[in-house]
XYZ file of C-alpha atoms in Angstrom:
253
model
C 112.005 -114.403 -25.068
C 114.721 -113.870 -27.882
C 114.613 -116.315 -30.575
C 117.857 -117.653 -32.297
C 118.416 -117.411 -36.135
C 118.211 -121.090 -35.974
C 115.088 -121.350 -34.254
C 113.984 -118.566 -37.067
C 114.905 -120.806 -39.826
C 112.541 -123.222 -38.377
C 109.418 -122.357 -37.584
C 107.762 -125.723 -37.953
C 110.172 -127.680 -35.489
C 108.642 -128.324 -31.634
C 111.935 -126.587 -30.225
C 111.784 -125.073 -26.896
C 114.085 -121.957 -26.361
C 116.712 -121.923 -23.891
C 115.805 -119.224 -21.132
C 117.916 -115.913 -20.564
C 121.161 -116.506 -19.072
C 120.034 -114.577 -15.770
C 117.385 -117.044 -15.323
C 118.998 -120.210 -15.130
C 119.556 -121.474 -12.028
C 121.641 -124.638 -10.787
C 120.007 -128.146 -9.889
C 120.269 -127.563 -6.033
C 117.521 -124.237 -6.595
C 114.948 -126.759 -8.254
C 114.209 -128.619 -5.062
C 111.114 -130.820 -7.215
C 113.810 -132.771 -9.400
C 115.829 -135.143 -7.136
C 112.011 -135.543 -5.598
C 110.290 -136.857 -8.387
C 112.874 -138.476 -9.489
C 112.852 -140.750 -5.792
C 109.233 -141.118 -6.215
C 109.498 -142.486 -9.444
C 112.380 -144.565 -9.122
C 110.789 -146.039 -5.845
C 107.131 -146.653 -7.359
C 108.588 -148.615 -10.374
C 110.591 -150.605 -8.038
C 107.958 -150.862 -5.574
C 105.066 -151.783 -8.458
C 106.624 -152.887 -11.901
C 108.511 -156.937 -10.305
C 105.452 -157.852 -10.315
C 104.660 -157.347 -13.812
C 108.072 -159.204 -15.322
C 106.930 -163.167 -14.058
C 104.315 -162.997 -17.026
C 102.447 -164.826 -14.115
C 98.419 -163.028 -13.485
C 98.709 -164.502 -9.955
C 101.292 -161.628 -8.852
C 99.180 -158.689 -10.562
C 98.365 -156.030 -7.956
C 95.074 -154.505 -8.834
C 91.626 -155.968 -8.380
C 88.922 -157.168 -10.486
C 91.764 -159.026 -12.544
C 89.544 -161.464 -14.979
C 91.383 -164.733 -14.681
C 88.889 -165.971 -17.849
C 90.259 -163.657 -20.103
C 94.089 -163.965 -20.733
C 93.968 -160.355 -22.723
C 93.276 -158.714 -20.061
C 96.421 -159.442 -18.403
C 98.459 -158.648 -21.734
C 97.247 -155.073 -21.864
C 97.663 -154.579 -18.183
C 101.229 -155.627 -18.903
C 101.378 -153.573 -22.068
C 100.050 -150.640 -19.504
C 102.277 -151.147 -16.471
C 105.538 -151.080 -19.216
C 104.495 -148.369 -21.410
C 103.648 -146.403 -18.130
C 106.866 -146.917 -16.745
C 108.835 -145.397 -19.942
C 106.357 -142.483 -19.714
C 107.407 -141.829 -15.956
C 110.773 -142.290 -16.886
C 110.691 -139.689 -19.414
C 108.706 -137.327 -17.454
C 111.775 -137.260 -14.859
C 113.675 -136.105 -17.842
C 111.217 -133.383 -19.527
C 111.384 -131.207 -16.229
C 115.352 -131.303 -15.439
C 115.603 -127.966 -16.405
C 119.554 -128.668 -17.266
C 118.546 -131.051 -19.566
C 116.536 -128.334 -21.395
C 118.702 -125.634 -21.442
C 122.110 -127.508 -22.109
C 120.564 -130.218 -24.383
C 117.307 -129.169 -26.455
C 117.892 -131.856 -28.548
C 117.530 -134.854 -25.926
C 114.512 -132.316 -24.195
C 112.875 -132.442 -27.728
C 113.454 -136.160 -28.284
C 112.347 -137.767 -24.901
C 109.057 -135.003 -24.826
C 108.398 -137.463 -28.296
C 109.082 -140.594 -26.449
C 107.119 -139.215 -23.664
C 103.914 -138.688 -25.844
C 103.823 -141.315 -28.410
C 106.175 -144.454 -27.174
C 104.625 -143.481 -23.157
C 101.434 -141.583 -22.545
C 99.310 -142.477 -25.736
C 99.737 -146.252 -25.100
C 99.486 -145.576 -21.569
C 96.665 -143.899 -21.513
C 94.589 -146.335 -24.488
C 95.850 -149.537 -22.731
C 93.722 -147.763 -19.799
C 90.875 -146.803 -21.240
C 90.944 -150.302 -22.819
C 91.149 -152.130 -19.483
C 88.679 -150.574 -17.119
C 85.510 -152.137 -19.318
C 87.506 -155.787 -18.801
C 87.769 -155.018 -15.056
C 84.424 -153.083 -14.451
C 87.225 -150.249 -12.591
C 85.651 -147.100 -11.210
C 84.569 -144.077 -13.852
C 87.182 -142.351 -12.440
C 90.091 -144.387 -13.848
C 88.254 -143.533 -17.781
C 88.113 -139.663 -17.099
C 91.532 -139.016 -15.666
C 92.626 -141.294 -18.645
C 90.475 -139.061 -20.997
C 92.394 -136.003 -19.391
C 95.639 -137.455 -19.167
C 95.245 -137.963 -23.107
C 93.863 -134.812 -23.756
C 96.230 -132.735 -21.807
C 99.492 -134.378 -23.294
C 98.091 -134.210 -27.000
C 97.463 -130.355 -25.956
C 100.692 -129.551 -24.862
C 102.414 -131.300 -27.686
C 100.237 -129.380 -30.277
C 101.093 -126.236 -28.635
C 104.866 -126.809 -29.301
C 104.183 -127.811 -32.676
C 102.738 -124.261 -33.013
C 105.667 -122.173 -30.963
C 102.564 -121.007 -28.090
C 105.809 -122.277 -25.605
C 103.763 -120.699 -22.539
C 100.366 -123.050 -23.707
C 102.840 -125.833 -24.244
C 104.323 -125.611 -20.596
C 101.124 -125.212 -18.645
C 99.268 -128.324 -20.676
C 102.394 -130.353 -19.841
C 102.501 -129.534 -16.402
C 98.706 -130.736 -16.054
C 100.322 -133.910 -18.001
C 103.233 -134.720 -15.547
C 100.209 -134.068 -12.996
C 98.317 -136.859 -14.440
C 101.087 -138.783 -14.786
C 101.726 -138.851 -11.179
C 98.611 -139.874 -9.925
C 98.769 -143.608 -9.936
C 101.066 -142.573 -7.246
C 98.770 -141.696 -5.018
C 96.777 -144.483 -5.867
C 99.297 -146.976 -3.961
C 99.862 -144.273 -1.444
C 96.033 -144.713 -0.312
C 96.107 -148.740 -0.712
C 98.375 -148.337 2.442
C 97.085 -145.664 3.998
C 93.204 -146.066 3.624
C 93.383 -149.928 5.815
C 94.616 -147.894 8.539
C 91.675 -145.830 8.798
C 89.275 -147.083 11.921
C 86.549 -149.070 10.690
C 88.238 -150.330 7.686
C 87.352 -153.931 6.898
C 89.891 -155.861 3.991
C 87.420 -158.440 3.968
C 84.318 -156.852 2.875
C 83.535 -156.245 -0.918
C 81.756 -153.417 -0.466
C 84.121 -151.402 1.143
C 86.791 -152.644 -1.224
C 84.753 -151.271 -3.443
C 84.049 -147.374 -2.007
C 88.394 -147.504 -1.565
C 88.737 -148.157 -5.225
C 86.667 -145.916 -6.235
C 87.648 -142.880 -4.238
C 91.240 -144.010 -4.909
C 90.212 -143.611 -8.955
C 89.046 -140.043 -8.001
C 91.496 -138.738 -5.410
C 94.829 -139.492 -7.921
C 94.195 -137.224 -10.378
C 92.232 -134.537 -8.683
C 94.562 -133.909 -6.178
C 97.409 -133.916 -8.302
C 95.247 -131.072 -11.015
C 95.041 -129.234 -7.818
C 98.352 -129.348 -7.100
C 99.784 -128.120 -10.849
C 96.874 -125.851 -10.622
C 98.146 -124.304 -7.677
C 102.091 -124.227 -8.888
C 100.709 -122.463 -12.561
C 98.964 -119.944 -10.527
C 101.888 -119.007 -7.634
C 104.792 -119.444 -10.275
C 102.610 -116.705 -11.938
C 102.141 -114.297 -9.518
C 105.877 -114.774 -8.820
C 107.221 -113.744 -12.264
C 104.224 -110.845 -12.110
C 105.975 -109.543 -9.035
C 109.649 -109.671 -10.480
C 108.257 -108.077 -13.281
C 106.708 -104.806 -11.351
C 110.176 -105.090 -9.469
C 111.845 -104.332 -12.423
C 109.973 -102.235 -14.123
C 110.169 -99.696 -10.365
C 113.753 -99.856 -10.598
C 114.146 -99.176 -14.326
C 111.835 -96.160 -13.182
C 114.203 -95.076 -11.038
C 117.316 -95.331 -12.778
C 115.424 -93.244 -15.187
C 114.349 -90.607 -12.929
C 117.453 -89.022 -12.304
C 119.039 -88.964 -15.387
C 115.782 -87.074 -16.789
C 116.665 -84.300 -13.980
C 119.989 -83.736 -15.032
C 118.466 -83.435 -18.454
């Protein structure tokens, strides 16, 4: 990738380089974007009214201790500092955004880390000793952290290939409280499901905690690894025909 004298004059700034020309495509040839954007738009409408009464009685999770009032304030804290970071995550993979406006790309991947996942993910870790959640909830907030803190280093140090694959496992992690109200409506439709028993309350939680984020790591996993092979292939493509267009002008030589 060919750096501009701009980007050459700074070295130190987290500035991702528009691609080639040839490899831009238009909106409709990213078919993830208007997706994530619907799921995101529909999960904060679907979870986040219940979080502006101020009122604990309307908070949808369980083990919500009613004896200690700051519990509720970082869940709040949480459920608003998660919805920025979603919000911000729609815009840090619009590829137009990137290309035609580095500057907002560069701004809202800020916003993203330290005004949405940090908080995010600390409220979180925070919370689940208050609520006695599932292990699970802890270690994909330990990755979630880890991944975003990653990625932004990597930008900080120009490794823009490092920085794209950490984030990726980021917007992964992001994503998977997703799931986790996906399976609160699914699971009670499995046979033998019973609402009103603790215990299996408790296994649905706890898978839930589990399921989000590996399923989601799987997921980016498997997009890293095929968007890979992909460029690997137009690569070999390119390098044949170059071959070729070699070939005869080394006969007529």
């Amino acid at each position: 990738m060919t750096l501009t004298p701009e980007m050459a004059r700074t070295p130190n700034q987290a500035e991702i380089p528009a691609p080639p020309q040839a490899d831009r495509k238009p909106w409709w040839r990213r078919p993830w974007v208007v997706p994530v954007w619907i799921i995101v738009i529909s999960f904060i409408l679907y979870a986040v009214p219940n979080y502006l009464t101020f009122d604990p009685a309307t908070a949808d999770i369980p083990y919500l201790r009613q004896d200690l009032p700051l519990h509720y304030v970082m869940l709040v804290g949480h459920v608003w500092f998660g919805t920025l970071t979603m919000l911000t995550m729609c815009i840090q993979i619009w590829p137009w955004v990137r290309q035609h406006h580095p500057a907002v790309h560069r701004w809202s991947g800020r916003v993203y880390v330290f005004a949405g996942v940090i908080p995010t993910g600390l409220l979180a870790l925070a919370i689940v000793p208050f609520a006695a959640g599932p292990p699970g909830n802890a270690i994909g907030g330990l990755l979630w952290l880890a991944a975003t803190i990653a990625g932004f280093r990597a930008a900080r140090q120009r490794r823009f290939a490092a920085h794209r694959r950490w984030m990726i496992y980021s917007f992964a992690l992001t994503l998977q409280i997703v799931w986790g109200r996906v399976l609160l409506l699914v699971l009670p439709l499995v046979p033998g499901y019973d609402a009103a028993d603790p215990h299996t309350q408790d296994i649905v939680v706890e898978a839930i905690s589990w399921l989000g984020f590996v399923i989601n790591l799987l997921a980016a996993q498997f997009w890293l690894e095929w968007t890979a092979r992909k460029e690997q292939r137009k690569a070999a493509l390119l390098e044949v025909g170059a071959h070729h267009e070699e070939s005869p002008a080394r006969a007529a030589v």
